[in-house]
Coordinates of C-alpha atoms and ligand atoms in Angstrom, one line a residue:
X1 CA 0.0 0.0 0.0
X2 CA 1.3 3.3 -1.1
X3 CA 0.3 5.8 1.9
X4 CA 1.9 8.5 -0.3
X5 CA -0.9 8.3 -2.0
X6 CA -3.3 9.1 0.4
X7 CA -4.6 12.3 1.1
X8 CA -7.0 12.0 3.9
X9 CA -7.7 8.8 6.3
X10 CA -11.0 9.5 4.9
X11 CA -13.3 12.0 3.2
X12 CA -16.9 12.8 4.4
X13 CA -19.5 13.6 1.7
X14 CA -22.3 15.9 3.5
X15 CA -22.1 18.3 6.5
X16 CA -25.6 17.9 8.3
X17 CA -26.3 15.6 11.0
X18 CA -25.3 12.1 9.5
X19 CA -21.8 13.4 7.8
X20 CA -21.6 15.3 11.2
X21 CA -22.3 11.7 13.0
X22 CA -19.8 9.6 11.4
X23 CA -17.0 12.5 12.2
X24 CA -17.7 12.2 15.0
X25 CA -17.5 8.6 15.8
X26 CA -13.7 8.8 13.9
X27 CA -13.1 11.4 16.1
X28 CA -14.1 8.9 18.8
X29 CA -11.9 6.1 17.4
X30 CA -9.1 8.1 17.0
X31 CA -9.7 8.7 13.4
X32 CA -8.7 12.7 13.1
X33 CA -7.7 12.8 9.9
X34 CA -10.7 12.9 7.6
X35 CA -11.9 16.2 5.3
X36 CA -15.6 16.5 5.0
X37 CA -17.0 18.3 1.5
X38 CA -19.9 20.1 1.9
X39 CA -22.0 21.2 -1.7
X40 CA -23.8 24.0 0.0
X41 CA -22.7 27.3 1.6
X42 CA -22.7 25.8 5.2
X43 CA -23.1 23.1 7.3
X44 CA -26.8 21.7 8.5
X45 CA -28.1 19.8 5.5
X46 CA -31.7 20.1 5.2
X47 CA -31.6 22.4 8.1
X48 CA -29.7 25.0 6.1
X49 CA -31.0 24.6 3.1
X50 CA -34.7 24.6 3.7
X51 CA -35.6 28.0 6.2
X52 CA -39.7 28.7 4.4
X53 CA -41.8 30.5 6.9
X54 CA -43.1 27.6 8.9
X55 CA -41.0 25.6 8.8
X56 CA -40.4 23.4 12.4
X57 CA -39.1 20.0 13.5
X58 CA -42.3 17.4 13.1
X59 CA -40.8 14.9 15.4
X60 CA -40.4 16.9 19.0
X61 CA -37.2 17.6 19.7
X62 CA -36.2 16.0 22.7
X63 CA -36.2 13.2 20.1
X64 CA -35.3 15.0 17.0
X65 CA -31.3 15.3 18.5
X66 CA -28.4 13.9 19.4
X67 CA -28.8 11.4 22.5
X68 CA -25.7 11.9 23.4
X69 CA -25.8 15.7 22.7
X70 CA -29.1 17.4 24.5
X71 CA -30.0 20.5 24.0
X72 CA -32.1 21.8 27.0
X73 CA -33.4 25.1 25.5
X74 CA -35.5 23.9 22.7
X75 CA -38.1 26.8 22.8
X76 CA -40.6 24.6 21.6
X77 CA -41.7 20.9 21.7
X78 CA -40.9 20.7 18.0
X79 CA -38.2 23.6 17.5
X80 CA -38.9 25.9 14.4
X81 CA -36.1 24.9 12.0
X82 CA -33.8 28.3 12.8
X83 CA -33.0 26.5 16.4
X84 CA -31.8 23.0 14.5
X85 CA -30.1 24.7 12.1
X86 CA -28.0 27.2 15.1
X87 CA -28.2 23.2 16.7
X88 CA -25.9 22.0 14.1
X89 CA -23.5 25.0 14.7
X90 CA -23.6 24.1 17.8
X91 CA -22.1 20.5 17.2
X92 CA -19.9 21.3 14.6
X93 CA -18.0 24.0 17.1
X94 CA -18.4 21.7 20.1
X95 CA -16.6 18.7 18.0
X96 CA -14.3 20.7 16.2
X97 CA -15.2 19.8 13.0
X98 CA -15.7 23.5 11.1
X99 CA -12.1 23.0 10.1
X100 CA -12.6 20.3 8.4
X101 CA -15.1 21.3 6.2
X102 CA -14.6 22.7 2.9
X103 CA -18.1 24.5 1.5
X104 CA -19.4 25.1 -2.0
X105 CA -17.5 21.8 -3.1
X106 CA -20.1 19.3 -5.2
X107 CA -18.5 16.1 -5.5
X108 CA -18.8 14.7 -8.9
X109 CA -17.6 10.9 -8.8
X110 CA -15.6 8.2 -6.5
X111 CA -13.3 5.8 -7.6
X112 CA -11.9 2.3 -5.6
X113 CA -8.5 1.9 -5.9
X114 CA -8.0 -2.0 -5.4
X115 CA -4.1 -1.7 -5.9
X116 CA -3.7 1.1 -3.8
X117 CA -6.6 0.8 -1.5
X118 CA -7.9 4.1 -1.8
X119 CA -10.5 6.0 -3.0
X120 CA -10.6 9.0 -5.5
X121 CA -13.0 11.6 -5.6
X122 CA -13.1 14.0 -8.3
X123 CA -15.1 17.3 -7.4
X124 CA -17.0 19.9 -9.8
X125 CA -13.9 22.1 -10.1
X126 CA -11.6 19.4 -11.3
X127 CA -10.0 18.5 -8.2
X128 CA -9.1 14.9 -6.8
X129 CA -9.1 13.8 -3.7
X130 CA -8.0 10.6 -1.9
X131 CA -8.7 9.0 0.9
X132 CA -8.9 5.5 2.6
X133 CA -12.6 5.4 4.0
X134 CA -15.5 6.6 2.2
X135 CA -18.5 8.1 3.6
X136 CA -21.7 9.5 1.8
X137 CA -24.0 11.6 4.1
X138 CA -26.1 13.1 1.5
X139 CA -29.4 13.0 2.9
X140 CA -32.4 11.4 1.4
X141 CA -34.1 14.8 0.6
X142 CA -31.6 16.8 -1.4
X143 CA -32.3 16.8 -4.5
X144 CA -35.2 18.9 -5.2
X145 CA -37.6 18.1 -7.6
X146 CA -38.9 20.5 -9.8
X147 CA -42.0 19.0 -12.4
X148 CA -41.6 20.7 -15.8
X149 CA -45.1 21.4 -16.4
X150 CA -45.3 22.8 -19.9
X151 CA -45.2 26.0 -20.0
X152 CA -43.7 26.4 -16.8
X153 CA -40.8 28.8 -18.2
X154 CA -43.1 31.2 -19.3
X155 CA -44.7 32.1 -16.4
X156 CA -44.4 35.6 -15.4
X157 CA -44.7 35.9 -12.1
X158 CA -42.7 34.6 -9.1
X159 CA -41.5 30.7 -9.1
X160 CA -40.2 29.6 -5.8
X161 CA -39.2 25.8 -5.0
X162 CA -39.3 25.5 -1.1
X163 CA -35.7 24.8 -1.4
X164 CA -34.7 27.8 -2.3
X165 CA -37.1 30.3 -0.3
X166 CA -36.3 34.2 -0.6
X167 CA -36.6 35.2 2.7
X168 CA -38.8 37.7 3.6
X169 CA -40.7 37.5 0.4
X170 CA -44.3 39.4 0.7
X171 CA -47.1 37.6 -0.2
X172 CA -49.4 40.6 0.5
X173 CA -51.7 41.4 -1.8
X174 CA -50.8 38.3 -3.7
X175 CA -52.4 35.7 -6.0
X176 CA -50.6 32.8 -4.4
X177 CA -50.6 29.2 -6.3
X178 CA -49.1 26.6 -4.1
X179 CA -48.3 23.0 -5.7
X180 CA -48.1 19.7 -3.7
X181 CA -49.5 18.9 -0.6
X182 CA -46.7 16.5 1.5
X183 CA -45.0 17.8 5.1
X184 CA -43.5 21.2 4.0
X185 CA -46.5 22.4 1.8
X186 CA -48.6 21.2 5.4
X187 CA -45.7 23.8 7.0
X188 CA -46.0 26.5 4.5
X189 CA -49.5 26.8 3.4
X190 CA -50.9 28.2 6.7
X191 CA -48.1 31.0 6.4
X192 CA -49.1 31.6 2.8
X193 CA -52.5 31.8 3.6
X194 CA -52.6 34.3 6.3
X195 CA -51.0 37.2 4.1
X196 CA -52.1 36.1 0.5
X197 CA -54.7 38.4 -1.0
X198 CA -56.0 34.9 -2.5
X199 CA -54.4 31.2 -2.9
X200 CA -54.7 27.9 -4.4
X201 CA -53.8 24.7 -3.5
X202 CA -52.8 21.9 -5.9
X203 CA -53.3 18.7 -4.3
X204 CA -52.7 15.5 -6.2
X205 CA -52.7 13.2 -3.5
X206 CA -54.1 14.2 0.0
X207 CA -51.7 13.2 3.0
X208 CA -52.9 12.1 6.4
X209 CA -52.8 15.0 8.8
X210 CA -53.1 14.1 12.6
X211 CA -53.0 16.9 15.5
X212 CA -49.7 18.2 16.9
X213 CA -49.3 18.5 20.7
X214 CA -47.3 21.7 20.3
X215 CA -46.5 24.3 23.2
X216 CA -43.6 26.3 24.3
X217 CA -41.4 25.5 26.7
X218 CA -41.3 27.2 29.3
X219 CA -37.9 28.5 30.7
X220 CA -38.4 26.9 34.1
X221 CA -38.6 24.0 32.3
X222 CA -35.9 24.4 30.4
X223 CA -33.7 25.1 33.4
X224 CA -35.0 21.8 34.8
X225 CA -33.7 20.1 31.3
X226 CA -30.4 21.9 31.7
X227 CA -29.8 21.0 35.5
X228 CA -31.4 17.3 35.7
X229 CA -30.2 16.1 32.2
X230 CA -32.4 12.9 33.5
X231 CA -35.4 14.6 33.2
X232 CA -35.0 15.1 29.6
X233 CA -33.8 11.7 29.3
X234 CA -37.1 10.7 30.9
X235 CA -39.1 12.9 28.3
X236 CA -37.0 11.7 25.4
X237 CA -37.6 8.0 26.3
X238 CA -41.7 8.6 26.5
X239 CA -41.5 10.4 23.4
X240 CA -39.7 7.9 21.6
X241 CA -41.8 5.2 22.8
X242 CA -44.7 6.7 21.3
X243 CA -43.4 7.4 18.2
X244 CA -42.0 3.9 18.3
X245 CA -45.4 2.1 18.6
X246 CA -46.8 4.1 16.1
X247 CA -44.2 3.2 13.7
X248 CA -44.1 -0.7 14.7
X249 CA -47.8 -1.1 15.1
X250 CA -49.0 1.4 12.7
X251 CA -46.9 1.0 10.1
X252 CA -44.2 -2.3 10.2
X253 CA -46.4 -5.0 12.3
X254 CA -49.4 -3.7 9.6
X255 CA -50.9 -7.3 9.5
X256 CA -50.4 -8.2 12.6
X257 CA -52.1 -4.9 14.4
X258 CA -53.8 -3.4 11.8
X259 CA -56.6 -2.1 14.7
X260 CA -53.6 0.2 15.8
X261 CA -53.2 1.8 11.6
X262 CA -56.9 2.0 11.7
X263 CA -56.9 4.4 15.1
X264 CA -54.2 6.2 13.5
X265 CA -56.1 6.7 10.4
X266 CA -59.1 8.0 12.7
X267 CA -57.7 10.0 14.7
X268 CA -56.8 12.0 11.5
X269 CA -60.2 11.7 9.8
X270 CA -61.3 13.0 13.3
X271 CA -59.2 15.8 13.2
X272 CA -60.2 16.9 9.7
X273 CA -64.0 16.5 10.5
X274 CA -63.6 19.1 13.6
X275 CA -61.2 21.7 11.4
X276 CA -63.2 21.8 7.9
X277 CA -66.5 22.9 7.3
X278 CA -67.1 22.5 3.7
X279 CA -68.4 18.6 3.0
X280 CA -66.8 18.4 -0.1
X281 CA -63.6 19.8 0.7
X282 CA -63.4 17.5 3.3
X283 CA -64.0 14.8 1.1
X284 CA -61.1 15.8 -1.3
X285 CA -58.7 16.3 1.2
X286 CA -59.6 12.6 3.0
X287 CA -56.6 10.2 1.6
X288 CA -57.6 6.6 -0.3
X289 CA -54.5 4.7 0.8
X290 CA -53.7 3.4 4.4
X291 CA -52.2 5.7 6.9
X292 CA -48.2 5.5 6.9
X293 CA -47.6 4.4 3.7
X294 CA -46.1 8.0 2.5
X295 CA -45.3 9.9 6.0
X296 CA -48.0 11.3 7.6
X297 CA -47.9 15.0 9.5
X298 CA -48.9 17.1 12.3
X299 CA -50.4 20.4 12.1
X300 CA -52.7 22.1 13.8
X301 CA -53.5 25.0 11.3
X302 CA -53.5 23.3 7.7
X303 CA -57.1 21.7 7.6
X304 CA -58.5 25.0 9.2
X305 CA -56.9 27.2 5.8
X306 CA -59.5 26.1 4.1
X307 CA -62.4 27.4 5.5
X308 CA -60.7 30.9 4.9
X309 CA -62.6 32.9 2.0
X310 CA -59.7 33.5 0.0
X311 CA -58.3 29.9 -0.2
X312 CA -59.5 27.5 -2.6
X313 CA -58.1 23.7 -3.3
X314 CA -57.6 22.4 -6.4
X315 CA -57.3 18.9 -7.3
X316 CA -57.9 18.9 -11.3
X317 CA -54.8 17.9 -12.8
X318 CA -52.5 20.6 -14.1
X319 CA -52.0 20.6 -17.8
X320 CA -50.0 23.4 -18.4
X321 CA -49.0 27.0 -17.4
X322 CA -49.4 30.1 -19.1
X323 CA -47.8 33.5 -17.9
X324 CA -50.5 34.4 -15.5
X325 CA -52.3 31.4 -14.1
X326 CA -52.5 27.4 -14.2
X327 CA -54.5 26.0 -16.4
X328 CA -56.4 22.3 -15.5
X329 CA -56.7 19.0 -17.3
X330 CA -60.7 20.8 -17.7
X331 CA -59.4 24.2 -19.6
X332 CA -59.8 25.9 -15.8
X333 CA -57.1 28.5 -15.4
X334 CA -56.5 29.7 -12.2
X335 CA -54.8 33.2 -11.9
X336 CA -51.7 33.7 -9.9
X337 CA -48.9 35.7 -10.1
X338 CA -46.5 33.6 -7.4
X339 CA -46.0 30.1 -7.8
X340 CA -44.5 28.0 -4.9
X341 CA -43.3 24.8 -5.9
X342 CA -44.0 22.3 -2.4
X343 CA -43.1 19.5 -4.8
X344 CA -40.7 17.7 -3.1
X345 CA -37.5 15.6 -3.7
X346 CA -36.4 12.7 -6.2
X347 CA -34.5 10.4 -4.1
X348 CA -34.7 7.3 -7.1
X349 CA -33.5 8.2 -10.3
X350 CA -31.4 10.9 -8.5
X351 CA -30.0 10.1 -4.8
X352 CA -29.4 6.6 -4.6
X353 CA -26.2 7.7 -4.8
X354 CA -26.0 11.3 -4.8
X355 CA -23.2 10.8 -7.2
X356 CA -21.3 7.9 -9.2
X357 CA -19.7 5.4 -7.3
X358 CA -17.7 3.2 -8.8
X359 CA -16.2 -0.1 -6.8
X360 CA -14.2 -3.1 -7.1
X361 CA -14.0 -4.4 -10.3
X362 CA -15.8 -1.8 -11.8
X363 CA -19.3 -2.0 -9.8
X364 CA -21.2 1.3 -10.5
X365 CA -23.5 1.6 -7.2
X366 CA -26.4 3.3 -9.0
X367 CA -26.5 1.3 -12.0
X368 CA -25.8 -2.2 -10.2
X369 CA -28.9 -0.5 -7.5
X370 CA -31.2 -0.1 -10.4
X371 CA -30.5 -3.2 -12.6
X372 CA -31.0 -5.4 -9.8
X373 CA -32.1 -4.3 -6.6
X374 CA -31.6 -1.5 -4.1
X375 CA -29.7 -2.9 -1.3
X376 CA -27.1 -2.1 1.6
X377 CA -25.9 -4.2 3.9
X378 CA -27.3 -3.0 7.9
X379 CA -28.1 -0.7 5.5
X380 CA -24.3 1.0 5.5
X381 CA -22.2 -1.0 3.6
X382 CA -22.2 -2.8 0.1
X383 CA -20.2 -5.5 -1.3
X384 CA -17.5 -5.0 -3.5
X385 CA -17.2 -1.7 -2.4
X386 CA -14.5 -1.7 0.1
X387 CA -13.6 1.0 3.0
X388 CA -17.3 2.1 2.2
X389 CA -20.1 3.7 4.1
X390 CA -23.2 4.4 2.8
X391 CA -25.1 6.4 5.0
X392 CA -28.4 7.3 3.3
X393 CA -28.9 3.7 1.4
X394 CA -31.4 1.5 0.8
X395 CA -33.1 0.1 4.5
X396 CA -31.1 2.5 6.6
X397 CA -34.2 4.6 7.8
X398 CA -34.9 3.3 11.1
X399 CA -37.4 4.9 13.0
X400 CA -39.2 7.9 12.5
X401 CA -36.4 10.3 13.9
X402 CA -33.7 10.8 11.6
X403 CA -31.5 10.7 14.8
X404 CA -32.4 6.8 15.3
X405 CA -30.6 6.1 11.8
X406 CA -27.3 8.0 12.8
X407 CA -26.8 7.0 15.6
X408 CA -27.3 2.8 14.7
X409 CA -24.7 3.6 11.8
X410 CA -22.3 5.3 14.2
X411 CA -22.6 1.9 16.4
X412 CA -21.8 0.7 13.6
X413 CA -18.6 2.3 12.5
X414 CA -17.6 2.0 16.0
X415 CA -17.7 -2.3 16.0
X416 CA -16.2 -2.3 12.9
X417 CA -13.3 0.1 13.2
X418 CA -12.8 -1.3 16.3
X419 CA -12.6 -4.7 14.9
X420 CA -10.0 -3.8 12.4
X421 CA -8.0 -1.8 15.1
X422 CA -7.8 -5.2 16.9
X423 CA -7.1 -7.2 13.9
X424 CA -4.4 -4.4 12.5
X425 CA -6.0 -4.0 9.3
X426 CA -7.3 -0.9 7.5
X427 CA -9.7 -2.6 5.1
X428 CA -13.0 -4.0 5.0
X429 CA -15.8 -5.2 2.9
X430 CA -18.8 -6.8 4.1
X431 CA -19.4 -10.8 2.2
X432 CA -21.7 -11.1 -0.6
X433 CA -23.2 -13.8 1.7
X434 CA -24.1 -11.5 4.7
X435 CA -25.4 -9.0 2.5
X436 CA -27.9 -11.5 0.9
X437 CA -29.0 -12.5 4.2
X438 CA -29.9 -9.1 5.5
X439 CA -32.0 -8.4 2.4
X440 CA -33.7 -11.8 2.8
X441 CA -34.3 -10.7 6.0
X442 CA -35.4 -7.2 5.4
X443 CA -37.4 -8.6 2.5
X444 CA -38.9 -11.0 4.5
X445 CA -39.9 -8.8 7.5
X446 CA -41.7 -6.2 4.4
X447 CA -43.9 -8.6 4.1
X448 CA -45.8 -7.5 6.6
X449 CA -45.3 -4.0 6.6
X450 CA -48.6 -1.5 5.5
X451 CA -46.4 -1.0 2.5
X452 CA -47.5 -4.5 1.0
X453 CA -50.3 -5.7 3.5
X454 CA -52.2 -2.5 3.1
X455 CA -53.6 -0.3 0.2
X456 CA -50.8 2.1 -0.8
X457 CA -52.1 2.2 -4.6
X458 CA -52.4 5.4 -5.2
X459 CA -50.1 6.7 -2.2
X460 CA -47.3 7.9 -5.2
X461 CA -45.2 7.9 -1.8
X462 CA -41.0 8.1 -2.1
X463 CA -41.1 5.3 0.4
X464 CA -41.2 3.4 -2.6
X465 CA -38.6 2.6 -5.1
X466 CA -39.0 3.3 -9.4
X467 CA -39.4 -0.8 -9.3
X468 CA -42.4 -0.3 -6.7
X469 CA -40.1 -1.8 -3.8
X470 CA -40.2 -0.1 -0.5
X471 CA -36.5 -0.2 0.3
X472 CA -36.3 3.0 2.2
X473 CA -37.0 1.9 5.5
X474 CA -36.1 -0.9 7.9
X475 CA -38.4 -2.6 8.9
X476 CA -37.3 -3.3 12.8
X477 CA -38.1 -1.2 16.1
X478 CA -35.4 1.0 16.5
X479 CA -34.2 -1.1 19.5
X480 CA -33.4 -4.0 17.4
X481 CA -31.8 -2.1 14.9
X482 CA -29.9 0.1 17.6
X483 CA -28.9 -3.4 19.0
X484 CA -27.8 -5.3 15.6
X485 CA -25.4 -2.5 14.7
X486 CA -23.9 -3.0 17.8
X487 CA -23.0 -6.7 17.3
X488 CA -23.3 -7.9 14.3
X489 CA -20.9 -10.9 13.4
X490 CA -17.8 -9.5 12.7
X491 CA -17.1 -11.9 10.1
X492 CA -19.9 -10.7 8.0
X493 CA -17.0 -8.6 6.7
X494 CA -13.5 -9.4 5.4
X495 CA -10.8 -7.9 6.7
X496 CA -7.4 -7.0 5.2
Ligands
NAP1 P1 -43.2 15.4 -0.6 O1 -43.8 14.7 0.6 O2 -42.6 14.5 -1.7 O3 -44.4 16.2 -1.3 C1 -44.4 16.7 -2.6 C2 -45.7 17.2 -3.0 O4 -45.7 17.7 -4.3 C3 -46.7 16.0 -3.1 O5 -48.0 16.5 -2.6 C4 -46.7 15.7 -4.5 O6 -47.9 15.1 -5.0 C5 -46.6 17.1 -5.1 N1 -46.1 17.0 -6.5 C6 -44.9 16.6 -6.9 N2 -44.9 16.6 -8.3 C7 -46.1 17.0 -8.7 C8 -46.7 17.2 -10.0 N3 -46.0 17.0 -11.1 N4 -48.0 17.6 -10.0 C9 -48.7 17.8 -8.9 N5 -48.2 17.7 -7.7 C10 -46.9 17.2 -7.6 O7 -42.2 16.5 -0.3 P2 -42.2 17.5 1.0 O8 -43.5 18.0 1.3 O9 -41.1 18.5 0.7 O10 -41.8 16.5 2.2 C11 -40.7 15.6 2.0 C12 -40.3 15.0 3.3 O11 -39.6 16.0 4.0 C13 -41.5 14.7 4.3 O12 -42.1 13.5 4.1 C14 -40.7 14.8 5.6 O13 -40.1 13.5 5.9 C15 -39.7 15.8 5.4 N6 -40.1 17.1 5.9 C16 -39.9 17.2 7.2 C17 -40.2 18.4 7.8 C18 -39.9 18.6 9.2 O14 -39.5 17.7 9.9 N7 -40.1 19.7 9.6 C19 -40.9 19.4 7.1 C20 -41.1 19.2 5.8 C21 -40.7 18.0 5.2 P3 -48.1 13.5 -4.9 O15 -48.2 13.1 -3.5 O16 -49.2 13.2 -5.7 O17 -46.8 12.9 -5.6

């Protein structure tokens, strides 16, 4: 092996909370030489990137964290996004890890090296990096997706994606067109709606909306959470629970507790039946697929929108635009002169990878992904892809806080460093055999998820894969998942 050769022990692609994660846990194992590339301006992810009016945590934030890193002064139970995005600050300073990101740097391609044992990552501006490990930490929801509806470019008006909000932007005395309907459209549309001088909401597929149990927290509590760190522990661990049997029961264990998908589902029908007035509109905006097979939301304000006089839902199917309006599948055009895209992400064709990986003997991840099937072992590593970690990959989602997922694959980093450190190697790749076995597994445990024992025709949810596989989740309570990283069989892997 030709260390010359190396640049970095290894290079982090991503600076929010999972690329964050995983420096952490080298940091932890001793690991201080790694370089993590960041394609926006500044660290945070999705919590820099995404700051519409509205915009807030929808898993409370005792949960929505670090375990290992509290923060006591959340102002709310589910934080507007400002306070995880100073959050993330927070952790990069705490962990010294600012100095090892580099910003504005889009990373283009990675190359194994199976004579050298390294990896070589070529970046937007013609640069190459190399490093020994490997690690993609490019969220799920990154790439924006923007439809192009004909006619789209000659609109005259303003075109916003929620991506790329322009803060401050005045919707006062504005006709307001807002497409989609999923968690951030939930977020935004309330905000929309209280300044707009009238707006429209494109639905294609309604989501299920159940209450949020939202308040601030007062400072005395907050004080409480900074001086008894226990107590927080307390309310992370009821929150969690709850979330947890919704998740299991609601949405993995489908077949075997579909009673507890049905409450979830009428709860929500419940809570649309006390906020909307109009019949029909009630009708329109009541989902035809089983709750949890796209994720569902919380809000307290969306339903209630649509009693205002100057909002109006639309759910004909756009056909095209034209410089001042949206015309329907039915010749309807519908004026507006701001037009908010809410629509979303394309993790398939897109994000799985973010960017071409290409292994030993020539593997390319994406293509190999979409000519078979989307797979990761533990749902980090891949075979024939050495010194590897996958953080956003096929079954890695565990649980319904992001958090969960890190913090498995961090257990899982730590085992298998750890391993290596006691076996003095540097390399790894997981077997072709134990890989096989987990998706058999995962596969098998689907089964009777609401994914493919309910109705989720017509859900059009990203859960599920362009080959109609749902292959984003893993389907295990987060206990078992939090407990397999953290002893699998080390010889799953071969060492080197
Ligand atoms: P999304 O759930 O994918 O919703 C996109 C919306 O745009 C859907 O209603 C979709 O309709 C619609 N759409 C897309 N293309 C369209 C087209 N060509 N014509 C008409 N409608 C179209 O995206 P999102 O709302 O940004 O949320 C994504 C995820 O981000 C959430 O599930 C959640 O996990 C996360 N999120 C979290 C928070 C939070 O924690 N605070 C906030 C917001 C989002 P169809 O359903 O018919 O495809």
């Amino acid at each position: 092996m030709n260390d010359r050769r190396i640049d970095h022990e290894a290079l982090i692609v991503g600076a929010g909370f999972g690329g964050m994660g995983a420096a952490i846990e080298f940091t932890r194992l001793g690991i201080e030489d790694f370089l993590i590339l960041e394609r926006e301006d500044d660290l945070g992810g999705t919590w820099h990137v995404n700051h519409y009016p509205g915009l807030a945590v929808d898993i409370a934030s005792v949960t929505y964290s670090y375990s290992f890193e509290p923060n006591p002064y959340w102002s709310r139970l589910f934080a507007p996004g400002a306070e995880l995005k100073k959050y993330a600050a927070h952790i990069a300073d705490k962990y010294d890890l600012r100095r090892r990101m580099e910003f504005g740097v889009i990373v283009e391609q990675a190359v194994w090296d199976d004579d050298g044992e390294f990896w070589t990552v070529r970046t937007h501006d013609g640069r190459t990096h190399t490093a020994r490990y490997l690690v993609t930490a490019t969220g799920f929801l990154s790439q924006p997706h923007t439809p192009d509806f004909p006619g789209i470019d000659s609109f005259a008006g303003d075109i916003i994606h929620t991506t790329d909000w322009r803060d401050g932007y005045d919707f006062g005395g504005r006709r307001a067109a807002v497409i989609g309907t999923g968690a951030t459209a939930v977020q935004l549309i309330p905000e929309i709606a209280r300044r707009a001088r009238a707006l429209t909401v494109f639905q294609r597929t309604p989501i299920w909306v159940v209450p949020k149990v939202d308040f601030p927290i007062p400072r005395p509590v907050q004080h409480l959470f900074a001086k008894v760190p226990l107590a927080q522990k307390a309310a992370r661990a009821v929150n969690t629970s709850l979330l947890e049997m919704l998740m299991v029961f609601g949405v993995l264990r489908y077949q075997q507790a579909k009673p507890g998908n049905q409450v979830a589902a009428l709860l929500a029908k419940t809570h649309l039946r006390l906020q909307v007035r109009d019949r029909e509109t009630r009708k329109a905006l009541t989902p035809h697929y089983d709750f949890g097979c796209k994720r569902p939301t919380f809000s307290n304000s969306y339903f209630r929108v649509f009693n205002q006089q100057n909002v109006a839902l639309e759910t004909g199917t756009i056909d095209h635009i034209e410089p001042d309006g949206i015309v329907t599948a039915d010749g309807t055009k519908i004026l507006a002169d701001t037009l908010v895209l809410a629509t979303g992400f394309n993790l398939w064709d897109v994000n799985f990878p973010a960017f071409q990986i290409v292994g030993r003997d020539g593997r390319d991840l994406g293509q190999w992904w979409r000519d078979g099937r989307f797979q990761a072992y533990e749902g980090i590593t891949v075979p024939r892809f050495p010194n590897f970690l996958t953080l956003n990959s096929p079954y890695s989602y565990s649980g319904l806080s992001y958090f969960t997922t890190i913090e498995g694959q961090m257990k899982h980093i730590g085992r298998l460093f750890g391993e290596m450190r006691r076996r003095g190697t540097r390399r790894f790749e997981v077997t072709e055999r134990a890989n096989a076995d987990f998706l058999d597994r995962v596969t098998k445990n689907l089964a009777s998820s609401v994914f493919y024992a309910g109705d989720c025709s017509g859900s059009r949810s990203y859960y599920f894969n362009q080959h109609g596989e749902a292959t984003l989740l893993r389907p295990e309570s987060t206990l078992t998942s939090l407990r397999e990283q953290a002893s699998f069989p080390l010889d799953d892997y071969e060492y080197a």
